[in-house]
Short mmCIF file of C-alpha atoms and ligand atoms in Angstrom, two decimals:
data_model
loop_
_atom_site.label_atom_id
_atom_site.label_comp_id
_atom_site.label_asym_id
_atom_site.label_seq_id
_atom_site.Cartn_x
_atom_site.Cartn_y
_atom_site.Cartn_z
CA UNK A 12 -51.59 -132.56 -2.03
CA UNK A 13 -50.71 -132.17 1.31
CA UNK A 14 -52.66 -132.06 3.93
CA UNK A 15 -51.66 -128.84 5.40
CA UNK A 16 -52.34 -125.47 5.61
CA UNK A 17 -49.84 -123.36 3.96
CA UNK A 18 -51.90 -120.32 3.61
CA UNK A 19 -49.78 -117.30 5.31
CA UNK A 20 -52.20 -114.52 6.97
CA UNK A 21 -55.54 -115.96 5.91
CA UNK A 22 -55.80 -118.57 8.36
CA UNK A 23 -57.85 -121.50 6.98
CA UNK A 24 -58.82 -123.04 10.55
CA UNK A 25 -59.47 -121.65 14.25
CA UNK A 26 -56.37 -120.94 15.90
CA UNK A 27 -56.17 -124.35 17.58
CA UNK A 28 -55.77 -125.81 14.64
CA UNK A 29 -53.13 -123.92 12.95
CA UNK A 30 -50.90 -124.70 16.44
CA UNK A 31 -51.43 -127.95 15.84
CA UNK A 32 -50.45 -128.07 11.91
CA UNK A 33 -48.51 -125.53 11.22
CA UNK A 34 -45.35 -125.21 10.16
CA UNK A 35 -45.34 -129.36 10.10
CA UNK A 36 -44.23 -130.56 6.33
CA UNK A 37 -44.50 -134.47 7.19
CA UNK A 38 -44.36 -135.55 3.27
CA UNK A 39 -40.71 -133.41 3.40
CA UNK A 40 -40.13 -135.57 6.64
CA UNK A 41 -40.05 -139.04 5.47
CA UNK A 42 -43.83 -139.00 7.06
CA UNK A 43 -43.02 -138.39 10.53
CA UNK A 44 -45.33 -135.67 12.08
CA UNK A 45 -42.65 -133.52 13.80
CA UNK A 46 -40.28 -131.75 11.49
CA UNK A 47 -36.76 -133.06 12.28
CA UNK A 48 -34.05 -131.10 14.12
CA UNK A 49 -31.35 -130.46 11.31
CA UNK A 50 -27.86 -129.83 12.42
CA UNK A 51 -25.47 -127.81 10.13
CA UNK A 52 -23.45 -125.30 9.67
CA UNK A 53 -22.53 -125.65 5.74
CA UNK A 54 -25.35 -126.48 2.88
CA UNK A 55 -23.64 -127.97 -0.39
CA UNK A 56 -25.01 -127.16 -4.10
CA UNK A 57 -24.41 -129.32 -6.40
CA UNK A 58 -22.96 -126.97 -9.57
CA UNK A 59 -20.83 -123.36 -9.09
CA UNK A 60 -23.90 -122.18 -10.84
CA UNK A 61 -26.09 -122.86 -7.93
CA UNK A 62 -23.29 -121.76 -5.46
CA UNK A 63 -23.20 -118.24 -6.76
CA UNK A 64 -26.79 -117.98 -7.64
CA UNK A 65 -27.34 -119.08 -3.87
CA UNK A 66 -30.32 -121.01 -5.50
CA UNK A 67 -30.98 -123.50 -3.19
CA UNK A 68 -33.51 -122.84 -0.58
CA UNK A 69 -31.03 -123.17 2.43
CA UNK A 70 -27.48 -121.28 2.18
CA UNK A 71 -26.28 -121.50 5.42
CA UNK A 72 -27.07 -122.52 8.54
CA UNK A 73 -26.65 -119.16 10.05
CA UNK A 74 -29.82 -118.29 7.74
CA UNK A 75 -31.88 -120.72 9.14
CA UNK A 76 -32.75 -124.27 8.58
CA UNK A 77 -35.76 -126.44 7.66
CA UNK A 78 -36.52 -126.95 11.95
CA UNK A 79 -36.01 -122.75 12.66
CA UNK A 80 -37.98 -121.82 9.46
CA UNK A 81 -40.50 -124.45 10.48
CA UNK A 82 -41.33 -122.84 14.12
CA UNK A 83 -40.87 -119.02 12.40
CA UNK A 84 -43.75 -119.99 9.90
CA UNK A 85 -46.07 -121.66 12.68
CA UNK A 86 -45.60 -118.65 14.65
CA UNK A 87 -45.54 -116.09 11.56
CA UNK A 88 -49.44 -117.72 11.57
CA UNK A 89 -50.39 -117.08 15.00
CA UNK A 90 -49.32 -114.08 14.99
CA UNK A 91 -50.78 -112.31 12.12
CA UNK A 92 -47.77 -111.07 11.04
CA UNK A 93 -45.29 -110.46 7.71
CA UNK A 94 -42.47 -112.61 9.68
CA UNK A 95 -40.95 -113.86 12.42
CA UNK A 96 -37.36 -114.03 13.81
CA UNK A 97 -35.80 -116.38 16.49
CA UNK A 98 -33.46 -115.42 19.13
CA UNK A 99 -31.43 -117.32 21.80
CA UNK A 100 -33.29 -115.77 24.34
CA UNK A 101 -36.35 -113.33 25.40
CA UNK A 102 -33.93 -110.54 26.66
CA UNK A 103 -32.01 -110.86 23.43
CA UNK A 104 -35.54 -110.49 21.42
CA UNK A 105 -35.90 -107.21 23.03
CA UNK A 106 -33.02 -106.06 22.32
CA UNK A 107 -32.45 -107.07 18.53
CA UNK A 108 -35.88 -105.76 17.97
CA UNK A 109 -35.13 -102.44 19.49
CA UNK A 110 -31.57 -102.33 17.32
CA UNK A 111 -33.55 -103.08 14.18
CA UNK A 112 -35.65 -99.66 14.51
CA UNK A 113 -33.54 -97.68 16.79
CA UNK A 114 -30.39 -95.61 15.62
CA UNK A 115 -27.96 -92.81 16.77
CA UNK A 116 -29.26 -89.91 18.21
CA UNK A 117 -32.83 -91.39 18.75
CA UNK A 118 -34.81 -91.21 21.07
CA UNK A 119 -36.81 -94.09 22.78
CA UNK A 120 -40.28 -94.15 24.65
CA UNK A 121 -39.94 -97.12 27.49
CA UNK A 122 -43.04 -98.20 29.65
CA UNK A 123 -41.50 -97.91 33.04
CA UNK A 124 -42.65 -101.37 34.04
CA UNK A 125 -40.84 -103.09 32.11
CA UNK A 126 -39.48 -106.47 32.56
CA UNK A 127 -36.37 -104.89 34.44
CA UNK A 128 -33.70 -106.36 32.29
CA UNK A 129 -35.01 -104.27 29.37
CA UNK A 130 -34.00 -101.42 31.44
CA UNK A 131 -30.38 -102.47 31.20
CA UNK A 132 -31.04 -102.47 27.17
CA UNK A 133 -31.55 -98.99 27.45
CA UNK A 134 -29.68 -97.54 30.36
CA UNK A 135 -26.43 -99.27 29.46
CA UNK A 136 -26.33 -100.84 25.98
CA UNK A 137 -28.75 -98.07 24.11
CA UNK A 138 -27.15 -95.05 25.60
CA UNK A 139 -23.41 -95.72 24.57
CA UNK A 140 -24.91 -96.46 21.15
CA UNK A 141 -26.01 -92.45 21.36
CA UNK A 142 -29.35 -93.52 22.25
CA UNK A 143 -31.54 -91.85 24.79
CA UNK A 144 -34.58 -93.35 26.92
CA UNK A 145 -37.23 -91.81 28.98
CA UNK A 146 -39.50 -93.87 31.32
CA UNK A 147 -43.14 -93.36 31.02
CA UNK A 148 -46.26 -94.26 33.31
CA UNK A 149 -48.09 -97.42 31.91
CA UNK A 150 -50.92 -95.67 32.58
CA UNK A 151 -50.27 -92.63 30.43
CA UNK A 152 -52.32 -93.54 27.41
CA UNK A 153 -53.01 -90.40 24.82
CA UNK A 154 -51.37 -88.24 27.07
CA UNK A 155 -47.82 -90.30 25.62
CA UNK A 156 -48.33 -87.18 22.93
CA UNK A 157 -46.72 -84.75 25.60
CA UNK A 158 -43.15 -86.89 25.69
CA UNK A 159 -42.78 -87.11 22.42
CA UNK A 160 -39.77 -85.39 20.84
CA UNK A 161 -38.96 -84.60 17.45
CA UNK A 162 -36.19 -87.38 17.40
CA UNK A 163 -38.86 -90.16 19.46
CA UNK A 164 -38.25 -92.72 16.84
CA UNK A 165 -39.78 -96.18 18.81
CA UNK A 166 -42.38 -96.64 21.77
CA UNK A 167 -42.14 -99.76 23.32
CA UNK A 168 -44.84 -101.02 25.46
CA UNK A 169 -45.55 -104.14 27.86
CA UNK A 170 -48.66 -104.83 29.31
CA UNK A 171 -49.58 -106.02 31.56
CA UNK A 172 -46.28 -104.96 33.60
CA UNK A 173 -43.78 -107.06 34.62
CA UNK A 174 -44.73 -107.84 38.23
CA UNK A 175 -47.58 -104.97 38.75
CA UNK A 176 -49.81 -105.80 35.85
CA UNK A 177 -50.75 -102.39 35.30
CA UNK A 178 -52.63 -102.64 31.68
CA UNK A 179 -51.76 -100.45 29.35
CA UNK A 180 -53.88 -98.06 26.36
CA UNK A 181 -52.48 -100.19 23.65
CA UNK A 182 -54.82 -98.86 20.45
CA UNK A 183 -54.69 -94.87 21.95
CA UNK A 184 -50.72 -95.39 22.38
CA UNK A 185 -50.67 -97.12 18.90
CA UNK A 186 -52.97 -94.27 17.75
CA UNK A 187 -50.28 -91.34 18.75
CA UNK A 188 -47.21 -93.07 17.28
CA UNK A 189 -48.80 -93.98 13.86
CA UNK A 190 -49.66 -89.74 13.51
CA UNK A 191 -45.90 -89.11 13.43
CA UNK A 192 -44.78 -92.44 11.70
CA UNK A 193 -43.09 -93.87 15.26
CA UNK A 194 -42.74 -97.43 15.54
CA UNK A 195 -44.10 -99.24 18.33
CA UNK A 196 -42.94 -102.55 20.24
CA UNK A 197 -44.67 -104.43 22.77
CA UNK A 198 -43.19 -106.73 25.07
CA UNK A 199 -46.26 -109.79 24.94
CA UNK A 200 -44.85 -112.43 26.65
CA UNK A 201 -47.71 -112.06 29.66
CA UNK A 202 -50.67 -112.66 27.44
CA UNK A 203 -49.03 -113.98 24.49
CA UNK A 204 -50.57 -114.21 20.72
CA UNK A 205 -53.46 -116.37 21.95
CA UNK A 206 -54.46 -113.98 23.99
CA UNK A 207 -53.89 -110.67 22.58
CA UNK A 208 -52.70 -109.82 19.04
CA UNK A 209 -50.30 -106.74 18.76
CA UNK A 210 -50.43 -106.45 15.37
CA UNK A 211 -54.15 -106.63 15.04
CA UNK A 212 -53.86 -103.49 17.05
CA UNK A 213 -51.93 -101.78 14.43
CA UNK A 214 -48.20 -102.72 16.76
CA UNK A 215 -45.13 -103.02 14.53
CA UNK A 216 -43.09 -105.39 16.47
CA UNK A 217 -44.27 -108.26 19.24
CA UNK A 218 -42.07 -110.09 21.54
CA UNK A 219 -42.25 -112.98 23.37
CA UNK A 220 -39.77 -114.51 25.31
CA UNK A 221 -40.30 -117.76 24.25
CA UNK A 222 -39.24 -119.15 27.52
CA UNK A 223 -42.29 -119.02 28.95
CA UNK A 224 -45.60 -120.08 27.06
CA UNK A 225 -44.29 -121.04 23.95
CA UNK A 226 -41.60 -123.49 25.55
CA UNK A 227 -44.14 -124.18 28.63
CA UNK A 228 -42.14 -126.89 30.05
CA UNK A 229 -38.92 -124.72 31.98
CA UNK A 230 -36.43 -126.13 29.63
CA UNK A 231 -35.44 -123.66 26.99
CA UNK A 232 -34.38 -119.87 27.27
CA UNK A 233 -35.94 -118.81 23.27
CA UNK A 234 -37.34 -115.97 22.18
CA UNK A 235 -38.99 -114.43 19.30
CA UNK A 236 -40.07 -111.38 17.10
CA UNK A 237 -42.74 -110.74 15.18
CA UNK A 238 -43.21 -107.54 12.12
CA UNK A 239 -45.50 -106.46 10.32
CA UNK A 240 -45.25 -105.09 6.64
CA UNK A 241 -43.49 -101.85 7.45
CA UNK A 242 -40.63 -103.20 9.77
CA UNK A 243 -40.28 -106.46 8.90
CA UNK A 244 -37.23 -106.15 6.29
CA UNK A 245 -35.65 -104.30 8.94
CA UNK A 246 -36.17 -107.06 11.70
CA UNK A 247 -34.74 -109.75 9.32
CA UNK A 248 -31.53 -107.85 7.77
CA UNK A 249 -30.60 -106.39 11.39
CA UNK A 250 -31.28 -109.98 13.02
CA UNK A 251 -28.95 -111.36 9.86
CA UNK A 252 -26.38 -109.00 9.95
CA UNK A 253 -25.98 -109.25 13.98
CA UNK A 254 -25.55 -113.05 13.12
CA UNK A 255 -28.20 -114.30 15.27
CA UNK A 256 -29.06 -118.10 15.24
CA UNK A 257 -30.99 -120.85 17.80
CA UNK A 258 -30.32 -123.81 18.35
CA UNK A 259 -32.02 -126.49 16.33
CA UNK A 260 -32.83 -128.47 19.65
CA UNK A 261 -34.26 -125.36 21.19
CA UNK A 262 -36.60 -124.49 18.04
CA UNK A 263 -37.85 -128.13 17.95
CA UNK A 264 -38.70 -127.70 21.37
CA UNK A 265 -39.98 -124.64 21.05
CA UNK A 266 -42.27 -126.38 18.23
CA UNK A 267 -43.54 -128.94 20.66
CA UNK A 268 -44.57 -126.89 22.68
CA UNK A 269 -46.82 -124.49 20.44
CA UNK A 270 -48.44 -127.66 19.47
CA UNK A 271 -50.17 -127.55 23.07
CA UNK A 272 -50.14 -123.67 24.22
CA UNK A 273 -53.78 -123.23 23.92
CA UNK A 274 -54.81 -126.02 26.21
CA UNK A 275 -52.33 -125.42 28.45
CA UNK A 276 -52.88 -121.62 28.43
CA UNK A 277 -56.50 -122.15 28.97
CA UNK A 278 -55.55 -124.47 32.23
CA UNK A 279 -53.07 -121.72 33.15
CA UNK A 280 -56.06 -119.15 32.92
CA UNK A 281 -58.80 -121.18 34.94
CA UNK A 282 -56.67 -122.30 37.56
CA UNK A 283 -54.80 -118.60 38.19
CA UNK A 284 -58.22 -117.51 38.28
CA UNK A 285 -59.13 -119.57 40.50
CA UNK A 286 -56.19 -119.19 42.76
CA UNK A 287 -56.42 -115.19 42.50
CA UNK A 288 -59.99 -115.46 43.65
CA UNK A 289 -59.02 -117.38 46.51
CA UNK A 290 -56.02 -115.18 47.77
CA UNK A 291 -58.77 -112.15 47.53
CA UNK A 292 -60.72 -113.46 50.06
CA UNK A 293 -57.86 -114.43 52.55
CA UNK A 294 -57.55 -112.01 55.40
CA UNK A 295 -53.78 -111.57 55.17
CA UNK A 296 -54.08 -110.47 51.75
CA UNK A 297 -54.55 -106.95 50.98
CA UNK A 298 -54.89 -106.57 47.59
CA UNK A 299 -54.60 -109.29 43.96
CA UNK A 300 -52.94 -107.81 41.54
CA UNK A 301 -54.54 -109.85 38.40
CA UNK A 302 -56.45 -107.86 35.20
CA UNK A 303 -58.94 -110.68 34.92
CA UNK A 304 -60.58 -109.77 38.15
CA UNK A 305 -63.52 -107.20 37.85
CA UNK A 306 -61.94 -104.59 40.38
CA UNK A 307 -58.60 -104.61 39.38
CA UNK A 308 -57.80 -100.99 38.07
CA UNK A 309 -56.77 -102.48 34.56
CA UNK A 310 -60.04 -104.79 34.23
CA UNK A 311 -61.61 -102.78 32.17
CA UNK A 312 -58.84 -101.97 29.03
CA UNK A 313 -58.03 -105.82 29.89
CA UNK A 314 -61.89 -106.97 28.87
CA UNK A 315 -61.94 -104.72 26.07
CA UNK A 316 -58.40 -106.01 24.46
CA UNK A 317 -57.36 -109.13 25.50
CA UNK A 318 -58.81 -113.06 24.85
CA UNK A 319 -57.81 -114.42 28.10
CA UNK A 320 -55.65 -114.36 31.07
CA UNK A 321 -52.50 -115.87 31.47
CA UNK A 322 -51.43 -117.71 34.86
CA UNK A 323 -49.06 -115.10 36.28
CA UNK A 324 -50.03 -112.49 38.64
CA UNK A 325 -49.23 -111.14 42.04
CA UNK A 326 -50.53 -110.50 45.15
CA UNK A 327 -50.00 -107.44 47.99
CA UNK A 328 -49.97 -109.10 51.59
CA UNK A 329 -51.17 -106.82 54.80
CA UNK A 330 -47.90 -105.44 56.58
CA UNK A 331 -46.13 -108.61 58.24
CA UNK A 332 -42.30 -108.68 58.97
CA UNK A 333 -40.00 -109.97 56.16
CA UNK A 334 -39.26 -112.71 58.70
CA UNK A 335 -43.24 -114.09 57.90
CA UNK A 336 -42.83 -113.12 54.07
CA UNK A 337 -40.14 -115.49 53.73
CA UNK A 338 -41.72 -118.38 56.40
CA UNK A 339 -44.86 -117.95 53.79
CA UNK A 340 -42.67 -118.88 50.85
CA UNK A 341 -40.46 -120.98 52.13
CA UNK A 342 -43.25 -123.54 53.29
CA UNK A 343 -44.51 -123.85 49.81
CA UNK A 344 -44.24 -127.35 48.54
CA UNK A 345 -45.62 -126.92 45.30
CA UNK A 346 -45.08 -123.56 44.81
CA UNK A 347 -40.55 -123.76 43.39
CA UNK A 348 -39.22 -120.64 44.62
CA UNK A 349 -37.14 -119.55 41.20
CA UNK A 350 -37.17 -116.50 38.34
CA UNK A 351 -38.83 -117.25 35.09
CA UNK A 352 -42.45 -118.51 34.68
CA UNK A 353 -44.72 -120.43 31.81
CA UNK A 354 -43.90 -123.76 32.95
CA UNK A 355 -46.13 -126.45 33.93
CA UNK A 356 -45.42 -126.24 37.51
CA UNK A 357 -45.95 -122.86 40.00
CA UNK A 358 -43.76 -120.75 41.61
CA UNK A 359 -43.53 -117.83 43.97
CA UNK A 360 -41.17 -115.12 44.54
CA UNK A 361 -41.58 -111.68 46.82
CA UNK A 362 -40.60 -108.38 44.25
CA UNK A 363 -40.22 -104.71 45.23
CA UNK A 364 -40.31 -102.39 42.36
CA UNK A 365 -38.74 -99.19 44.59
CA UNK A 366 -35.15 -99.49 43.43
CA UNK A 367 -35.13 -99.40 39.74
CA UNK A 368 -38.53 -97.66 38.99
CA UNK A 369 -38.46 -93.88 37.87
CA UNK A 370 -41.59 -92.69 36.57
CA UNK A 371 -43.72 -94.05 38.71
CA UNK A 372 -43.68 -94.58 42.40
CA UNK A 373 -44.39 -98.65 43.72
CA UNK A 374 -46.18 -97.72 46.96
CA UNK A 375 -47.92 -101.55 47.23
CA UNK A 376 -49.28 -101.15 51.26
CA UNK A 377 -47.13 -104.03 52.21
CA UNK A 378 -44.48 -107.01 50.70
CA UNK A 379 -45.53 -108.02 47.38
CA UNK A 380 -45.49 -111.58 46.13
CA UNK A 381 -45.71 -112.80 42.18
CA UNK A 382 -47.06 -116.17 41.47
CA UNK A 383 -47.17 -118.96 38.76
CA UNK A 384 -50.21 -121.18 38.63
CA UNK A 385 -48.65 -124.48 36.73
CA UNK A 386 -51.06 -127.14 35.99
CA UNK A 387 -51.50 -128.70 39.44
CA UNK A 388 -54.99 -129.58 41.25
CA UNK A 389 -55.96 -126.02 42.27
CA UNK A 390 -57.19 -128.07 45.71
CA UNK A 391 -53.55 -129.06 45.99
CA UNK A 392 -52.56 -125.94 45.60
CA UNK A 393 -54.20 -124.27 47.75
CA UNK A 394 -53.98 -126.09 50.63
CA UNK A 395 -50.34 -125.81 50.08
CA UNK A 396 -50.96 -121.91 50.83
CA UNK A 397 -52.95 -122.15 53.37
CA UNK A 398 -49.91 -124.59 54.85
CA UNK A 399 -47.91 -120.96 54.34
CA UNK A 400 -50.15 -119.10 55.52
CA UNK A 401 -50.30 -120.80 58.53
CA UNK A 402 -46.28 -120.45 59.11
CA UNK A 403 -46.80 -116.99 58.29
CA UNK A 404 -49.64 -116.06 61.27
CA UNK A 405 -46.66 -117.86 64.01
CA UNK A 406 -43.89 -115.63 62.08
CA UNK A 407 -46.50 -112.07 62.45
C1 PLP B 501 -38.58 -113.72 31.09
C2 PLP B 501 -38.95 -112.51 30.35
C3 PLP B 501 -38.12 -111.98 29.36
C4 PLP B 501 -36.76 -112.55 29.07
O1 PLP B 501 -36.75 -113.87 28.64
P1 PLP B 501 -35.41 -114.72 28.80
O2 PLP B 501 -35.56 -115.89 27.94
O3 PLP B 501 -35.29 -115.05 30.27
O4 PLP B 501 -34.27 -113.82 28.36
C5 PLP B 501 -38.53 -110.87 28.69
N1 PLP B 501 -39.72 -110.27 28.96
C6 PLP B 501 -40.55 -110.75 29.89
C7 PLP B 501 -41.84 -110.07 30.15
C8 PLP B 501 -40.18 -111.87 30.63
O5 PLP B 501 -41.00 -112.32 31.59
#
């Protein structure tokens, strides 16, 4: 018997656990603990009658392989879900998943604080596919009833958003769409499944660009889909037919690092915490943007739906010349200076939402600033702010 959980949806252990063993087969393995990276294009069979009955349990390696069906199932457990689909990257995760429910002549509900290359997915590829998108405050909640059209086939949501962290109603936006049989999407890459479930709040599709927490360590672009019963034979034949395929390397290391999201996750939360608490005591700072803390403006939907906090958030500093924004950054040691986030180490980058945001207006008080708490000393860390914020007072 092995000694592995192979239940699907009834998890048998805490979800530390099942990161740990699932999707692991070690007796199929030759008895090593991580499931090998298989290379391959063609699978043989060994009669015509097993050719054409396409009996074996691999066809193709287009259709996946024993290390991509490995990481699908692992994650297929965290997430609650009737399957999950890999994709080369979390951009293309958003948009297979919105091809896979989204036709001709629909229309599409899109939170307006989206990660901003999801915008493109809609402004560009969507529309000359005959699909239309409006923007919609992520604060909007019920009231997401009034932009609903006859032809409003998906809602997607992400939450927090993309730089502001503005939470959003997931259950009351959920609630609206499920009355008129609209599918919903969510964009999770922020909290991910450890620390919020989509589909536990009745969400048809969750994303994560696996990039981030899943990968943790900066070296993989991966990303991945998750569907419940109604959407997930959809997911799979549009993902199929598309021909989209990972790299084994990328879903083994993908796999390694699920094994340790939830301690590192956990370290990501205390220390951004930490950090966040900090900044909102510094008299240069204006205002932290970060749900965890008790008088941000999304605290309370936060407490009520989410597990933890993640270590990305962002900060609003008191009016200062750019010229003192960038002496800030640019004295960080620890603190990279570079897009993408869920690493191990932390970064920094200034953001201003005015140019590409339509539903909303970004009127922050002063330059805005998104950090990355990685796993340093939080002692470290901060005295390699205070370092900036030194440069910054000469540059004011
Ligand atoms: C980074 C990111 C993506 C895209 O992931 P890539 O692997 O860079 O394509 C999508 N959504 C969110 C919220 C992200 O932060």
């Amino acid at each position: 018997m092995a000694k592995q959980s192979k239940s699907k949806n009834s998890p048998a252990y805490a979800v530390e656990t099942e990161l740990v063993i699932g999707g692991r087969d070690p007796q199929h393995s030759y008895g090593f603990v991580n499931t090998p990276i298989v290379r391959g294009s063609t699978v043989l069979s060994q009669t015509v009658a097993e050719l054409e009955a396409h009996a074996g349990r691999y066809t193709y390696g287009r259709r996946g392989n024993p290390t991509t069906e490995g990481l699908e199932d692992a994650l297929t457990q965290l997430e609650g879900s009737a399957g999950v689909v890999l994709t080369p990257s979390g951009l293309s995760a958003v948009s297979i998943a919105l091809l896979s429910v989204l036709g001709s002549g629909d229309h599409l509900l899109m939170v307006d604080t989206a990660y901003q290359p999801t915008r493109r997915v809609c402004d560009v590829v969507l529309k000359r596919y005959g699909i239309e998108t409006t923007y919609y405050d992520p604060l909007i909640g019920a009231d997401i009833a009034g932009l609903l059209r006859p032809n409003t086939r998906a809602i997607f949501m992400e939450s927090p958003g993309s730089q502001s962290l503005e939470v959003q109603d997931v259950p009351a936006i959920v609630a609206v769409a499920a009355e008129r049989g609209i599918c919903t999407l969510i964009d999770n890459t922020w909290a991910t499944p450890l620390f919020f479930r989509p589909h536990d709040a009745g969400v048809d599709l969750s994303i994560q660009a696996g990039t981030k927490y899943l990968g943790g360590h900066s070296d993989l672009n991966i990303g991945t889909i998750s569907g419940n019963a109604r959407v997930f034979g959809r997911l799979k034949a549009t993902h199929g037919d598309l021909g989209i395929t990972v790299a084994p390397e990328d879903a083994y290391l993908a796999a390694r690092g699920l094994r340790t999201m939830a301690v590192r996750l956990a370290r990501h939360q205390e220390s951004g915490l930490a950090i966040a608490r900090w900044l909102a005591g510094r008299a240069e700072v204006l205002r932290v943007l970060h749900p965890a803390l008790p008088d941000d403006p999304g605290h309370s939907l936060w407490k009520r739906d989410f597990k933890g906090a993640s270590g990305l958030f962002s900060f609003i500093l008191k009016p200062v010349p750019k010229a003192a924004v960038d002496g800030f950054l640019d004295e960080l040691e620890l603190f990279g200076l570079g897009f993408s986030w869920g690493g191990f180490e932390s970064l920094a980058i200034p953001f201003d939402c005015t140019p590409y945001r339509t539903a909303t207006r970004w009127q922050p008080g002063g330059p805005a600033i998104r950090v990355h708490i990685g796993l340093e000393n939080t002692d470290d860390l901060i005295a390699d702010l205070t370092r900036g914020f030194a440069r910054l007072a000469t540059l004011s």
